[in-house]
mmCIF file of C-alpha atoms in Angstrom:
data_model
loop_
_atom_site.group_PDB
_atom_site.id
_atom_site.type_symbol
_atom_site.label_atom_id
_atom_site.label_comp_id
_atom_site.label_asym_id
_atom_site.label_seq_id
_atom_site.Cartn_x
_atom_site.Cartn_y
_atom_site.Cartn_z
ATOM 1 C CA MET A 1 -23.027 53.748 -83.456
ATOM 2 C CA SER A 2 -21.204 50.703 -82.091
ATOM 3 C CA ASP A 3 -18.480 51.511 -79.571
ATOM 4 C CA ASP A 4 -16.140 49.276 -81.598
ATOM 5 C CA CYS A 5 -16.405 50.511 -85.191
ATOM 6 C CA SER A 6 -17.717 53.184 -87.510
ATOM 7 C CA VAL A 7 -18.858 52.135 -90.987
ATOM 8 C CA PHE A 8 -18.140 53.752 -94.343
ATOM 9 C CA ILE A 9 -18.757 53.127 -98.010
ATOM 10 C CA ASN A 10 -15.531 53.927 -99.831
ATOM 11 C CA ALA A 11 -16.243 53.573 -103.567
ATOM 12 C CA GLY A 12 -16.352 49.768 -104.053
ATOM 13 C CA ALA A 13 -15.419 48.891 -100.470
ATOM 14 C CA VAL A 14 -17.202 48.680 -97.145
ATOM 15 C CA VAL A 15 -14.718 49.901 -94.536
ATOM 16 C CA LEU A 16 -15.044 49.458 -90.784
ATOM 17 C CA LEU A 17 -12.830 51.736 -88.692
ATOM 18 C CA SER A 18 -12.043 50.715 -85.116
ATOM 19 C CA ALA A 19 -13.083 53.344 -82.583
ATOM 20 C CA ASP A 20 -9.621 53.601 -81.002
ATOM 21 C CA MET A 21 -7.945 54.737 -84.235
ATOM 22 C CA LEU A 22 -6.417 58.201 -84.378
ATOM 23 C CA GLU A 23 -8.016 60.707 -86.752
ATOM 24 C CA GLN A 24 -4.879 60.798 -88.917
ATOM 25 C CA GLU A 25 -4.931 57.000 -89.143
ATOM 26 C CA LYS A 26 -8.553 57.049 -90.284
ATOM 27 C CA CYS A 27 -7.779 59.642 -92.956
ATOM 28 C CA ASP A 28 -4.771 57.679 -94.182
ATOM 29 C CA VAL A 29 -6.839 54.488 -94.448
ATOM 30 C CA MET A 30 -9.710 56.088 -96.322
ATOM 31 C CA ASN A 31 -7.517 58.059 -98.723
ATOM 32 C CA SER A 32 -5.255 55.069 -99.428
ATOM 33 C CA VAL A 33 -8.144 52.701 -100.142
ATOM 34 C CA LEU A 34 -9.908 55.179 -102.416
ATOM 35 C CA PHE A 35 -6.774 56.183 -104.304
ATOM 36 C CA ALA A 36 -5.791 52.552 -104.944
ATOM 37 C CA GLN A 37 -9.271 51.766 -106.280
ATOM 38 C CA LEU A 38 -9.298 54.784 -108.574
ATOM 39 C CA VAL A 39 -5.889 53.980 -110.059
ATOM 40 C CA ALA A 40 -6.689 50.285 -110.551
ATOM 41 C CA SER A 41 -10.101 51.033 -112.081
ATOM 42 C CA LYS A 42 -8.603 53.552 -114.505
ATOM 43 C CA LYS A 43 -6.199 50.876 -115.744
ATOM 44 C CA TYR A 44 -8.723 48.019 -115.768
ATOM 45 C CA PRO A 45 -12.312 49.324 -115.929
ATOM 46 C CA ALA A 46 -15.625 47.501 -115.986
ATOM 47 C CA LEU A 47 -14.530 44.411 -113.995
ATOM 48 C CA SER A 48 -13.059 42.995 -117.209
ATOM 49 C CA SER A 49 -9.654 41.928 -115.806
ATOM 50 C CA PRO A 50 -10.066 40.850 -112.182
ATOM 51 C CA ASP A 51 -6.548 39.520 -111.605
ATOM 52 C CA GLU A 52 -4.936 42.570 -113.178
ATOM 53 C CA TRP A 53 -7.201 44.948 -111.248
ATOM 54 C CA TYR A 54 -6.375 43.287 -107.948
ATOM 55 C CA GLY A 55 -2.663 43.353 -108.757
ATOM 56 C CA ALA A 56 -2.785 47.053 -109.623
ATOM 57 C CA TYR A 57 -4.771 47.809 -106.474
ATOM 58 C CA ARG A 58 -2.222 46.089 -104.230
ATOM 59 C CA GLU A 59 0.662 47.677 -106.125
ATOM 60 C CA VAL A 60 -0.657 51.164 -105.367
ATOM 61 C CA LEU A 61 -1.090 50.318 -101.697
ATOM 62 C CA GLN A 62 2.496 49.081 -101.550
ATOM 63 C CA ASN A 63 3.628 52.698 -101.913
ATOM 64 C CA GLY A 64 2.741 53.191 -98.257
ATOM 65 C CA TRP A 65 1.642 49.869 -96.780
ATOM 66 C CA LEU A 66 3.682 46.786 -95.882
ATOM 67 C CA GLN A 67 1.568 43.831 -96.962
ATOM 68 C CA LYS A 68 1.678 40.355 -95.472
ATOM 69 C CA ALA A 69 -0.419 37.272 -94.780
ATOM 70 C CA VAL A 70 -1.796 37.004 -98.331
ATOM 71 C CA THR A 71 -4.281 34.174 -99.021
ATOM 72 C CA TRP A 72 -6.273 33.167 -102.104
ATOM 73 C CA ASP A 73 -9.322 30.908 -102.301
ATOM 74 C CA ASN A 74 -11.418 29.646 -105.203
ATOM 75 C CA PHE A 75 -14.574 27.825 -104.165
ATOM 76 C CA THR A 76 -18.158 27.143 -105.206
ATOM 77 C CA LEU A 77 -21.524 27.471 -103.519
ATOM 78 C CA ASP A 78 -23.589 26.356 -106.506
ATOM 79 C CA THR A 79 -25.878 24.029 -104.556
ATOM 80 C CA PRO A 80 -28.105 24.792 -101.555
ATOM 81 C CA SER A 81 -25.947 24.840 -98.431
ATOM 82 C CA LYS A 82 -25.905 26.043 -94.839
ATOM 83 C CA TYR A 83 -22.638 27.814 -95.670
ATOM 84 C CA THR A 84 -22.495 31.340 -97.079
ATOM 85 C CA MET A 85 -19.778 33.492 -98.563
ATOM 86 C CA MET A 86 -19.642 35.245 -95.206
ATOM 87 C CA SER A 87 -18.640 31.930 -93.618
ATOM 88 C CA TRP A 88 -15.505 31.986 -95.774
ATOM 89 C CA VAL A 89 -14.864 35.662 -94.999
ATOM 90 C CA GLU A 90 -15.090 34.946 -91.263
ATOM 91 C CA LYS A 91 -12.696 32.024 -91.572
ATOM 92 C CA ARG A 92 -10.048 34.070 -93.341
ATOM 93 C CA LEU A 93 -10.500 37.188 -91.204
ATOM 94 C CA GLY A 94 -10.182 35.000 -88.103
ATOM 95 C CA ALA A 95 -6.574 34.330 -89.065
ATOM 96 C CA TYR A 96 -5.830 38.051 -88.627
ATOM 97 C CA VAL A 97 -8.007 39.211 -85.702
ATOM 98 C CA GLY A 98 -9.718 37.755 -82.626
ATOM 99 C CA GLN A 99 -13.159 36.154 -82.625
ATOM 100 C CA THR A 100 -14.779 39.127 -80.867
ATOM 101 C CA LYS A 101 -13.727 41.406 -83.723
ATOM 102 C CA VAL A 102 -14.883 38.887 -86.318
ATOM 103 C CA THR A 103 -18.306 38.655 -84.663
ATOM 104 C CA GLU A 104 -18.697 42.436 -84.573
ATOM 105 C CA PHE A 105 -17.495 42.708 -88.170
ATOM 106 C CA THR A 106 -20.122 40.184 -89.291
ATOM 107 C CA ARG A 107 -22.888 41.866 -87.286
ATOM 108 C CA LEU A 108 -22.212 45.255 -88.826
ATOM 109 C CA LEU A 109 -21.858 43.928 -92.382
ATOM 110 C CA ASN A 110 -25.172 42.137 -91.958
ATOM 111 C CA ARG A 111 -26.741 45.469 -91.014
ATOM 112 C CA VAL A 112 -25.194 47.081 -94.105
ATOM 113 C CA ALA A 113 -26.611 44.234 -96.238
ATOM 114 C CA GLN A 114 -30.112 45.171 -95.065
ATOM 115 C CA LEU A 115 -29.904 48.830 -96.058
ATOM 116 C CA PRO A 116 -32.119 49.829 -99.010
ATOM 117 C CA CYS A 117 -30.723 50.666 -102.431
ATOM 118 C CA SER A 118 -32.489 54.034 -102.151
ATOM 119 C CA LEU A 119 -29.685 55.053 -99.789
ATOM 120 C CA PRO A 120 -27.215 57.070 -101.928
ATOM 121 C CA ALA A 121 -24.248 55.301 -100.354
ATOM 122 C CA ILE A 122 -25.589 51.855 -101.309
ATOM 123 C CA GLU A 123 -26.352 53.053 -104.834
ATOM 124 C CA GLU A 124 -22.776 54.337 -105.067
ATOM 125 C CA LEU A 125 -21.468 50.980 -103.870
ATOM 126 C CA ARG A 126 -23.604 49.111 -106.371
ATOM 127 C CA GLU A 127 -22.381 51.238 -109.273
ATOM 128 C CA TRP A 128 -18.790 50.517 -108.299
ATOM 129 C CA VAL A 129 -18.965 46.782 -107.680
ATOM 130 C CA GLN A 130 -21.452 45.401 -110.215
ATOM 131 C CA GLY A 131 -20.424 44.886 -113.805
ATOM 132 C CA PRO A 132 -22.730 44.834 -116.831
ATOM 133 C CA LYS A 133 -24.953 41.813 -117.376
ATOM 134 C CA SER A 134 -23.595 39.040 -119.570
ATOM 135 C CA PRO A 135 -25.603 37.430 -122.391
ATOM 136 C CA GLU A 136 -26.558 34.744 -119.859
ATOM 137 C CA LEU A 137 -28.021 37.521 -117.669
ATOM 138 C CA SER A 138 -25.546 36.931 -114.864
ATOM 139 C CA CYS A 139 -23.855 39.891 -113.211
ATOM 140 C CA ARG A 140 -20.234 40.010 -112.008
ATOM 141 C CA VAL A 141 -19.577 41.564 -108.605
ATOM 142 C CA ARG A 142 -16.225 42.700 -107.194
ATOM 143 C CA LEU A 143 -16.596 43.760 -103.584
ATOM 144 C CA GLN A 144 -14.174 44.593 -100.797
ATOM 145 C CA VAL A 145 -14.854 44.431 -97.078
ATOM 146 C CA ILE A 146 -12.160 45.937 -94.875
ATOM 147 C CA LEU A 147 -11.551 46.084 -91.137
ATOM 148 C CA ALA A 148 -9.065 48.828 -90.193
ATOM 149 C CA GLN A 149 -7.448 48.867 -86.767
ATOM 150 C CA ARG A 150 -5.153 51.072 -84.712
ATOM 151 C CA GLY A 151 -1.664 51.220 -86.130
ATOM 152 C CA PRO A 152 -3.114 51.561 -88.659
ATOM 153 C CA VAL A 153 -3.577 48.016 -89.903
ATOM 154 C CA LEU A 154 -5.739 46.958 -92.857
ATOM 155 C CA ASN A 155 -7.468 43.574 -92.934
ATOM 156 C CA VAL A 156 -8.750 43.324 -96.500
ATOM 157 C CA VAL A 157 -11.075 40.747 -98.065
ATOM 158 C CA CYS A 158 -11.800 41.054 -101.788
ATOM 159 C CA LEU A 159 -14.608 38.909 -103.236
ATOM 160 C CA GLU A 160 -15.517 38.300 -106.871
ATOM 161 C CA PHE A 161 -18.581 36.316 -107.802
ATOM 162 C CA ASP A 162 -21.483 36.092 -110.223
ATOM 163 C CA THR A 163 -25.125 36.649 -109.436
ATOM 164 C CA ARG A 164 -28.024 35.552 -111.614
ATOM 165 C CA HIS A 165 -29.370 39.090 -111.587
ATOM 166 C CA SER A 166 -28.347 42.554 -110.458
ATOM 167 C CA THR A 167 -28.872 42.851 -106.705
ATOM 168 C CA ALA A 168 -30.281 45.883 -104.919
ATOM 169 C CA ASN A 169 -27.656 45.642 -102.177
ATOM 170 C CA PRO A 170 -24.363 43.991 -103.228
ATOM 171 C CA LEU A 171 -23.752 42.662 -99.708
ATOM 172 C CA GLY A 172 -26.949 40.611 -99.744
ATOM 173 C CA PRO A 173 -25.408 37.546 -101.450
ATOM 174 C CA LEU A 174 -22.724 37.316 -98.737
ATOM 175 C CA PHE A 175 -25.364 36.233 -96.220
ATOM 176 C CA SER A 176 -27.584 34.207 -98.533
ATOM 177 C CA THR A 177 -27.703 30.406 -98.587
ATOM 178 C CA ASP A 178 -29.033 30.483 -102.158
ATOM 179 C CA PRO A 179 -26.730 28.900 -104.770
ATOM 180 C CA ILE A 180 -24.130 31.191 -106.335
ATOM 181 C CA PRO A 181 -23.320 30.368 -109.985
ATOM 182 C CA GLY A 182 -19.743 29.739 -111.017
ATOM 183 C CA THR A 183 -16.525 30.060 -109.054
ATOM 184 C CA ILE A 184 -16.151 32.502 -106.183
ATOM 185 C CA GLN A 185 -12.755 34.152 -105.753
ATOM 186 C CA LEU A 186 -11.697 35.357 -102.319
ATOM 187 C CA ARG A 187 -8.443 37.229 -101.782
ATOM 188 C CA CYS A 188 -7.244 38.387 -98.366
ATOM 189 C CA PHE A 189 -4.281 40.308 -97.075
ATOM 190 C CA GLN A 190 -3.165 42.265 -94.062
ATOM 191 C CA ALA A 191 -1.109 45.451 -94.320
ATOM 192 C CA ASN A 192 0.536 47.865 -91.893
ATOM 193 C CA LEU A 193 1.065 51.521 -92.712
ATOM 194 C CA SER A 194 4.745 52.454 -93.004
ATOM 195 C CA ASP A 195 5.056 56.094 -92.037
ATOM 196 C CA ALA A 196 8.500 56.192 -93.651
ATOM 197 C CA LEU A 197 6.928 55.225 -96.984
ATOM 198 C CA TYR A 198 3.593 57.010 -96.693
ATOM 199 C CA ALA A 199 4.531 60.367 -95.147
ATOM 200 C CA PRO A 200 6.337 61.613 -98.291
ATOM 201 C CA VAL A 201 3.312 60.848 -100.508
ATOM 202 C CA ARG A 202 0.468 61.728 -98.104
ATOM 203 C CA ASP A 203 -0.053 65.285 -99.356
ATOM 204 C CA ALA A 204 0.312 64.256 -103.010
ATOM 205 C CA ILE A 205 -2.432 61.636 -102.622
ATOM 206 C CA ILE A 206 -4.749 64.152 -100.987
ATOM 207 C CA LYS A 207 -4.087 66.609 -103.834
ATOM 208 C CA LYS A 208 -4.699 63.979 -106.518
ATOM 209 C CA LEU A 209 -7.946 62.891 -104.890
ATOM 210 C CA GLY A 210 -9.284 66.446 -104.855
ATOM 211 C CA ASP A 211 -13.064 66.324 -104.494
ATOM 212 C CA LYS A 212 -13.220 62.595 -105.256
ATOM 213 C CA ALA A 213 -13.156 61.767 -101.534
ATOM 214 C CA ALA A 214 -16.311 63.803 -100.946
ATOM 215 C CA ARG A 215 -18.010 62.133 -103.926
ATOM 216 C CA ASN A 216 -17.046 58.530 -103.134
ATOM 217 C CA ILE A 217 -16.830 58.197 -99.340
ATOM 218 C CA PHE A 218 -19.974 58.008 -97.208
ATOM 219 C CA ASP A 219 -20.300 57.665 -93.442
ATOM 220 C CA ILE A 220 -23.192 55.220 -92.935
ATOM 221 C CA SER A 221 -22.616 54.582 -89.225
ATOM 222 C CA ASP A 222 -25.948 56.032 -88.114
ATOM 223 C CA ALA A 223 -27.852 54.261 -90.871
ATOM 224 C CA VAL A 224 -26.278 50.944 -89.887
ATOM 225 C CA GLU A 225 -26.967 51.387 -86.195
ATOM 226 C CA HIS A 226 -30.513 52.726 -86.430
ATOM 227 C CA GLY A 227 -31.743 51.387 -89.751
ATOM 228 C CA VAL A 228 -32.430 54.868 -91.111
ATOM 229 C CA THR A 229 -31.923 55.909 -94.713
ATOM 230 C CA GLY A 230 -29.590 58.842 -94.166
ATOM 231 C CA ALA A 231 -25.851 58.815 -94.775
ATOM 232 C CA VAL A 232 -23.325 61.603 -94.731
ATOM 233 C CA SER A 233 -20.966 62.146 -97.634
ATOM 234 C CA LEU A 234 -17.522 63.258 -96.536
#
């Protein structure tokens, strides 16, 4: 795997963990991200209320994470263009981290986008992020890409967009120059773990997650690096 990051599917998020993170930091990141998604999705299932879901997700994280640097974008890519959704992700992420990290982040996400849907981790991701088809046969996608760093620090990008058909790999449209119908929503924030806030709830979150971590978190680092179809569930 890359010396810089390991790569995980965490329910509806692709999470990159910097190699210099402590093991406890990695566990706190993965458990926090999964727990926030589960709570938000229980309140607002089926991608039906995007603003409310995102608000609930951030509210759960605020129990242990100090959030800052929040940005929102609404834009369109409904005509052929040299720009992709990933161009917007890079621009926003570049406000939080250096260009070297952004380049590595993009390289690894591009490798994830090329993994086949036969990989259980990609199938899990697709089930989480793609809503049911509308009468117009478009499909709503809500996808998170996250870079976690030592601290720990979360750099979160949440994308919502429509596709004209269900995609085998939900990350594919991020790198495509094909037109994307409708308005694309991009929400970004950075958050630092507050040990004073998180330590009292750490064990309770682990208990509430139970076996859900093993069923929803996949280490795909080897698959990303070598292009193989194996991935390890935690």
